[in-house]
PDB file of C-alpha atoms in Angstrom:
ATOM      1  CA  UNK H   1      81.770  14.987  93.622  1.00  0.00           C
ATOM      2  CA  UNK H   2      80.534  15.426  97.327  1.00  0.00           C
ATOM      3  CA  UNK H   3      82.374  18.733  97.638  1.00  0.00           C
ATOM      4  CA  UNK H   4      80.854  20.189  94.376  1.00  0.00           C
ATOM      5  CA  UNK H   5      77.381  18.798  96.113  1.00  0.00           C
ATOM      6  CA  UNK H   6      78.452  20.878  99.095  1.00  0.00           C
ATOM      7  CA  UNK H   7      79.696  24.157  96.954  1.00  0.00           C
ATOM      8  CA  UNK H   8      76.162  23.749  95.329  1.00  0.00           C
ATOM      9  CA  UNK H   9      74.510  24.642  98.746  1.00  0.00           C
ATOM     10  CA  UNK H  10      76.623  26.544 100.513  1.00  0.00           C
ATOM     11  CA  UNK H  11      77.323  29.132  97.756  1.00  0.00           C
ATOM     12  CA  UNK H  12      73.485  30.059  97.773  1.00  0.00           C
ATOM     13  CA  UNK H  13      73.124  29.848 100.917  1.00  0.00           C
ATOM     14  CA  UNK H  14      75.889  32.672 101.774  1.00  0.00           C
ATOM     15  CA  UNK H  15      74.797  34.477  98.861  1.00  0.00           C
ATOM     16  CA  UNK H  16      71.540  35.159 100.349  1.00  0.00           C
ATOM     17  CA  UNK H  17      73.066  36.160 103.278  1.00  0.00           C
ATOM     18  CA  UNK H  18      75.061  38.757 102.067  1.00  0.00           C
ATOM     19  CA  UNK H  19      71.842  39.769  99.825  1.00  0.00           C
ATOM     20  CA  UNK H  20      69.904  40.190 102.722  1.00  0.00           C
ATOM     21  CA  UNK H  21      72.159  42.002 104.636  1.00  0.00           C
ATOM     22  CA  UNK H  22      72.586  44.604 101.853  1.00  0.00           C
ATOM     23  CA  UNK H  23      68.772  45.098 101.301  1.00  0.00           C
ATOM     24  CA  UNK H  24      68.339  45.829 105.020  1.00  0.00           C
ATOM     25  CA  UNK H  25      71.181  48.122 104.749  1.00  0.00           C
ATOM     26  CA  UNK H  26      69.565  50.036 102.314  1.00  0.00           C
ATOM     27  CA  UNK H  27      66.750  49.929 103.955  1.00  0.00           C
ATOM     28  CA  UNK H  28      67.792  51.507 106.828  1.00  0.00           C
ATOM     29  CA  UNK H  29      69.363  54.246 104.489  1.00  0.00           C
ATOM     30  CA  UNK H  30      66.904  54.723 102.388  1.00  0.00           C
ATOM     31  CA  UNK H  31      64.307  55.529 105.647  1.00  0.00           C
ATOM     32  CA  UNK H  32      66.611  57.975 106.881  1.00  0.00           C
ATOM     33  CA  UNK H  33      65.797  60.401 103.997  1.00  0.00           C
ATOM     34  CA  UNK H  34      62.558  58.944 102.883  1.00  0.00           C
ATOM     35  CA  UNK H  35      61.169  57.058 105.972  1.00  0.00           C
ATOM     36  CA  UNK H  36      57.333  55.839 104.607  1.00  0.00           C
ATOM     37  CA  UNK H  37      59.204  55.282 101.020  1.00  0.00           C
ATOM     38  CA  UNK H  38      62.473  53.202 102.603  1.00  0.00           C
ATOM     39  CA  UNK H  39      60.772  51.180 104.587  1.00  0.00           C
ATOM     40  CA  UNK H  40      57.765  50.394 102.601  1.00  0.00           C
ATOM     41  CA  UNK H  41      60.595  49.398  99.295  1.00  0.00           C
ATOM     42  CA  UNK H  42      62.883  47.737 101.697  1.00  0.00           C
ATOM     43  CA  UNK H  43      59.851  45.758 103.314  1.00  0.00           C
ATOM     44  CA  UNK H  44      58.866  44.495 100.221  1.00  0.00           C
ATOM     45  CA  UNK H  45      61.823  43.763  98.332  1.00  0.00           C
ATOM     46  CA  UNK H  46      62.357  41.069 101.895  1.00  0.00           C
ATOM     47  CA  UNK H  47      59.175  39.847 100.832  1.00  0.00           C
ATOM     48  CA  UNK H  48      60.250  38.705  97.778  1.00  0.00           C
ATOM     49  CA  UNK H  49      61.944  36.014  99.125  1.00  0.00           C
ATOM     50  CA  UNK H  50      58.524  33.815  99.108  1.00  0.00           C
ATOM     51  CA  UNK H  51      58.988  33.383  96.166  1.00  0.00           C
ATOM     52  CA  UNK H  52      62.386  31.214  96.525  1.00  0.00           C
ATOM     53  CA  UNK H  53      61.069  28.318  98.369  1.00  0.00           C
ATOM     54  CA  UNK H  54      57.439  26.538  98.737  1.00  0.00           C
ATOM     55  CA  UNK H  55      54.920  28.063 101.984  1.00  0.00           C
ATOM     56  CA  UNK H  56      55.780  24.836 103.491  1.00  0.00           C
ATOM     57  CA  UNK H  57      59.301  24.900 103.384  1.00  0.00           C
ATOM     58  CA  UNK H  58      59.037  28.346 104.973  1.00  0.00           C
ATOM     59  CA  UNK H  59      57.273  27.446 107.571  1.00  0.00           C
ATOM     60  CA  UNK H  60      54.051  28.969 106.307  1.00  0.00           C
ATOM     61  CA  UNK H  61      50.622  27.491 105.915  1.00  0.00           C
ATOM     62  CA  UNK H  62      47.359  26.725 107.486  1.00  0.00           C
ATOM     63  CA  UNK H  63      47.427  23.455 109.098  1.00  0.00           C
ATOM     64  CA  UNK H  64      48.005  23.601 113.175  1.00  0.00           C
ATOM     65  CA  UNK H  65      46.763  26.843 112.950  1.00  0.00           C
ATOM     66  CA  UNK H  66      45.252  26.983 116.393  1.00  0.00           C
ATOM     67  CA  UNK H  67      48.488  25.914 117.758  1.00  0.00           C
ATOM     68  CA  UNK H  68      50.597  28.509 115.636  1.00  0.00           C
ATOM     69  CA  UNK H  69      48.340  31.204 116.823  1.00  0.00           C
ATOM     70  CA  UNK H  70      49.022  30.625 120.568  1.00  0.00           C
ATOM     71  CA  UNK H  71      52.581  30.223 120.206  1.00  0.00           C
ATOM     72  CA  UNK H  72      52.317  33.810 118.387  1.00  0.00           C
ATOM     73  CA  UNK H  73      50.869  34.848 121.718  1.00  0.00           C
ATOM     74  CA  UNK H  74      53.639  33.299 124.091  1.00  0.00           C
ATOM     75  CA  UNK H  75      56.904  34.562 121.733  1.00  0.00           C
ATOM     76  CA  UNK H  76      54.592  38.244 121.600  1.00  0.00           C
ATOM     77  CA  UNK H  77      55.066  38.075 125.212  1.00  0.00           C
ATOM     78  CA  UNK H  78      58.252  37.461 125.870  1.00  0.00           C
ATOM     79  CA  UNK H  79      59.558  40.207 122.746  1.00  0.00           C
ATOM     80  CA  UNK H  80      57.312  42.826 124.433  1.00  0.00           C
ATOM     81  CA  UNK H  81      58.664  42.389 128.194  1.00  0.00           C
ATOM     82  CA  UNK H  82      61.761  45.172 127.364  1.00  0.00           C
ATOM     83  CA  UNK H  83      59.257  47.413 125.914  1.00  0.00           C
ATOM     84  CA  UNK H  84      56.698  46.526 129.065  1.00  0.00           C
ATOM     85  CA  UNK H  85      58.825  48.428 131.219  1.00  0.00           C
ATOM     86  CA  UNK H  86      59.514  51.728 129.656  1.00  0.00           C
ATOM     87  CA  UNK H  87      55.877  51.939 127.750  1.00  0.00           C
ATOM     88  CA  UNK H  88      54.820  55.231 128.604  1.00  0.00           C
ATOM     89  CA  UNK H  89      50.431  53.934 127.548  1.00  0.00           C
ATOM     90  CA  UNK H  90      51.216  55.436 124.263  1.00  0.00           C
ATOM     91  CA  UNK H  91      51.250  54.304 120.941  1.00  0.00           C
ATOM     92  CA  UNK H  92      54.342  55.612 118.383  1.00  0.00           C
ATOM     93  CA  UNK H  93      53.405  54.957 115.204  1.00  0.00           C
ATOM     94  CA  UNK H  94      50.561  56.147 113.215  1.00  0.00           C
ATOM     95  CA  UNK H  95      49.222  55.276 109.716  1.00  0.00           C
ATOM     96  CA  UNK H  96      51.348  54.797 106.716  1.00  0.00           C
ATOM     97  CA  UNK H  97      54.129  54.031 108.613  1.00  0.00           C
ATOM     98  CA  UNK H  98      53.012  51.259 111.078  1.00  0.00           C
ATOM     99  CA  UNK H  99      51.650  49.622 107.723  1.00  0.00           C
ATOM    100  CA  UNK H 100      55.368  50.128 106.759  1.00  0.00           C
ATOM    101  CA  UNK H 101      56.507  48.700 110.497  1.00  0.00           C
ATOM    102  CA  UNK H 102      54.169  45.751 109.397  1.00  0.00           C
ATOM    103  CA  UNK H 103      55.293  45.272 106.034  1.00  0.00           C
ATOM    104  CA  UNK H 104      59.163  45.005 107.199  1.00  0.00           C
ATOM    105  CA  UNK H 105      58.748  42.891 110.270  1.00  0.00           C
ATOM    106  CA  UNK H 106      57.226  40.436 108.183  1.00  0.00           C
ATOM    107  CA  UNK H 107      59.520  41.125 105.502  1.00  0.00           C
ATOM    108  CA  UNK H 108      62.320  40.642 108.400  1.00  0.00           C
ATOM    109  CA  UNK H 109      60.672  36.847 108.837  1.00  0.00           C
ATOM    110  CA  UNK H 110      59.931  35.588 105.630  1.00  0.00           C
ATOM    111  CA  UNK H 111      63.783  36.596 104.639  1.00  0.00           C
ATOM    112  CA  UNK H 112      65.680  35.889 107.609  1.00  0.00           C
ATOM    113  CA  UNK H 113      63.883  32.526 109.877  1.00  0.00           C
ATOM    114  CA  UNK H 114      62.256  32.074 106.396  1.00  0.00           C
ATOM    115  CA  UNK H 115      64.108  31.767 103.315  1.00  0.00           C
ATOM    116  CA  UNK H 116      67.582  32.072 104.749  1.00  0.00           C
ATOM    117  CA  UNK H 117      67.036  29.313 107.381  1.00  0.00           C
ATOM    118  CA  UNK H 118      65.725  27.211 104.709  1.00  0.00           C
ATOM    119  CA  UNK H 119      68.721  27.743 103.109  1.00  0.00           C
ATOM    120  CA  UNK H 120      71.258  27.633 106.039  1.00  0.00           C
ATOM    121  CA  UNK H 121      69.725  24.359 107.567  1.00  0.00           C
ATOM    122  CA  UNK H 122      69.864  23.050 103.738  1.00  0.00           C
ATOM    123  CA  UNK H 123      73.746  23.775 103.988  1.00  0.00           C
ATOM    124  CA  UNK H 124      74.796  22.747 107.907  1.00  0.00           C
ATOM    125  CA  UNK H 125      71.410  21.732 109.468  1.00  0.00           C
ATOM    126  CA  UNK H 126      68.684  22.835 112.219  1.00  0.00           C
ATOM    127  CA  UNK H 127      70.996  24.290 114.681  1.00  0.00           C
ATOM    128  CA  UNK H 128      73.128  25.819 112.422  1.00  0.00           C
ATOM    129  CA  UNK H 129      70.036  27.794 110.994  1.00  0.00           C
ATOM    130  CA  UNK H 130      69.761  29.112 114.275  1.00  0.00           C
ATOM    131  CA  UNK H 131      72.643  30.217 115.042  1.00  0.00           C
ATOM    132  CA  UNK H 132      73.436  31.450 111.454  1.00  0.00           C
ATOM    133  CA  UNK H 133      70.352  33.235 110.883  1.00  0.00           C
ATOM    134  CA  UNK H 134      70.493  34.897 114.074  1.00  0.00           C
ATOM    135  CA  UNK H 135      74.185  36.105 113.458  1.00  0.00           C
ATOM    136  CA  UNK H 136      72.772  37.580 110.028  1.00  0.00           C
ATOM    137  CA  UNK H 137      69.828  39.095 111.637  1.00  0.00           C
ATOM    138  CA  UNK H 138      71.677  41.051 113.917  1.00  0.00           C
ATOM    139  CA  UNK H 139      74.121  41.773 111.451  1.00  0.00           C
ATOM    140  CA  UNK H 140      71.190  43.330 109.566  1.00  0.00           C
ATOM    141  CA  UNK H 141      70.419  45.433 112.691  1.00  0.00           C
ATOM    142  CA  UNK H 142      73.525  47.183 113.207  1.00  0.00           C
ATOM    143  CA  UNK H 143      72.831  50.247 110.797  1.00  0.00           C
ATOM    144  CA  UNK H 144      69.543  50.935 112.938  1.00  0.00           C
ATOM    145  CA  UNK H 145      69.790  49.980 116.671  1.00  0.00           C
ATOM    146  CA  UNK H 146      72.778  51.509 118.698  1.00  0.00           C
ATOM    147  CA  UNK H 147      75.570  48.605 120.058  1.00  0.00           C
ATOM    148  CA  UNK H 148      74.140  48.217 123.405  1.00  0.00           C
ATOM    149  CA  UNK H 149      70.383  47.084 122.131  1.00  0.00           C
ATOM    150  CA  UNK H 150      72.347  44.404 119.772  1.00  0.00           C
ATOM    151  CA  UNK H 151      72.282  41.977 122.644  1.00  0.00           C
ATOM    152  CA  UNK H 152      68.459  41.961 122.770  1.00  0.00           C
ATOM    153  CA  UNK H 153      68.025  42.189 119.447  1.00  0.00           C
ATOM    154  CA  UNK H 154      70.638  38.674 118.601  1.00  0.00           C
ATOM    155  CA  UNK H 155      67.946  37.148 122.154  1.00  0.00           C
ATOM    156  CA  UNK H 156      64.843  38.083 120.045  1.00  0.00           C
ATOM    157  CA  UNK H 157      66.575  36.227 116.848  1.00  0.00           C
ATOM    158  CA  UNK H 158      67.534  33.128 119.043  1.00  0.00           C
ATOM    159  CA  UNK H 159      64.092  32.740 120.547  1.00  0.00           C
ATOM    160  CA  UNK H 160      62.205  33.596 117.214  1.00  0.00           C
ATOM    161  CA  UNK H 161      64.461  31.268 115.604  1.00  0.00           C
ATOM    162  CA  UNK H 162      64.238  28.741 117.758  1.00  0.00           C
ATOM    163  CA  UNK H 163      60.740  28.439 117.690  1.00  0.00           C
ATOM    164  CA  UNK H 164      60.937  28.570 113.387  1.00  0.00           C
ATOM    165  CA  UNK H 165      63.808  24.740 114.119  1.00  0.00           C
ATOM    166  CA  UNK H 166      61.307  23.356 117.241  1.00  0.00           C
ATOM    167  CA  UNK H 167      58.205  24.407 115.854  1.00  0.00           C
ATOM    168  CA  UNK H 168      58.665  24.153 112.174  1.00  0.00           C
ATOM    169  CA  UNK H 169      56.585  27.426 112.214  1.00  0.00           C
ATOM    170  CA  UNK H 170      56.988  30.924 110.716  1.00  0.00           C
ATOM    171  CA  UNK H 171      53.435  32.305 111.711  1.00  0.00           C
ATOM    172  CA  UNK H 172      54.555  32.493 115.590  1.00  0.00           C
ATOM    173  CA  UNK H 173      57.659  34.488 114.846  1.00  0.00           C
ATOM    174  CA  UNK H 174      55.943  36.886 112.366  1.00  0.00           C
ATOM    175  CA  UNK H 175      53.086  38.035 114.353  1.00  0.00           C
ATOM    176  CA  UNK H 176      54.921  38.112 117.513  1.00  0.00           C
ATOM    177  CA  UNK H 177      58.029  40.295 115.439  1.00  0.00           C
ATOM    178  CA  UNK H 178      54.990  42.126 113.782  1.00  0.00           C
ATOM    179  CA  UNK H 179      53.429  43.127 117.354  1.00  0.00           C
ATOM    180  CA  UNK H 180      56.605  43.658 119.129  1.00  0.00           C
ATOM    181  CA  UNK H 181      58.346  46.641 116.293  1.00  0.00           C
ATOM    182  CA  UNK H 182      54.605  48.022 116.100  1.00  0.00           C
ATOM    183  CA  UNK H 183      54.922  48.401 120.331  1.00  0.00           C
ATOM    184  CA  UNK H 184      58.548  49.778 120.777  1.00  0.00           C
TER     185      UNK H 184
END
């Protein structure tokens, strides 16, 4: 009985993982021959993962929002310190696709230290999320970012999901992720 409770959970909760990992994949693809179209499909197919759990569960809402906002200044701070010392004063992106860059990065959150922590802390608990989501994360980043950035970008996952376990708060790590891909 208490391992069919356990298959219940876990199953899902891998599931997603694996789902996730093959939407950014084709993401990534995708943007190579059609970047505004890839990116912009990609983004919001990750979105669509509000729609498996409530806001709160997610770690969306209004309430604290004060406190939310700051921490969204603090983890946008530390994210942009790599990018700090090679910015060159100018600005990368332009129209259509930083509304893309937006749309993924906060598809990237609600998916990843959204939905799939939900689900992973569901299965093995808070630290476990972590860790798990920022394995799958970087997992998800291996099509786009060359070996050697991996390291920073699993460090970015840790502290972003770290904050989602501590803080019980998605808003931080979406603005701050949202900021940070629209600066590098």
């Amino acid at each position: 009985m208490i391992a069919t409770a356990r298959r219940a959970v876990l199953v899902p909760a891998l599931g997603l993982a694996l789902c996730l990992l093959a939407v950014e994949w084709a993401r990534v693809l995708a943007a190579r021959d059609w970047p505004l179209a890839g990116q912009v499909a990609g983004g919001a197919a990750l979105c669509l993962c509000l729609a498996l759990y409530p806001p709160g569960v997610l770690g969306l809402g209004r309430d604290r929002l004060a406190a939310r906002l700051l921490g969204a200044a603090a983890l946008t701070a530390a994210l942009l310190l790599p990018a700090a010392v090679r910015w060159t004063g100018e600005l990368p992106l332009g129209g259509g696709l930083a509304a893309a860059v937006v749309l993924v990065a906060a598809g990237e959150e609600i998916a990843f230290r959204g939905a799939l922590f939900a689900a992973f802390e569901r299965a093995w608990g808070g630290p476990a999320a972590v860790l798990g989501t920022t394995l799958a994360w970087t997992a998800a980043h291996m099509v786009s970012h060359p070996p050697a950035f991996l390291p920073a970008v699993a460090a970015a996952g840790l502290l972003l999901g770290c904050w989602r376990l501590y803080a019980r708060d998605l808003v931080g790590p979406m603005l701050a992720h949202i900021v940070a891909d629209l600066a590098l």
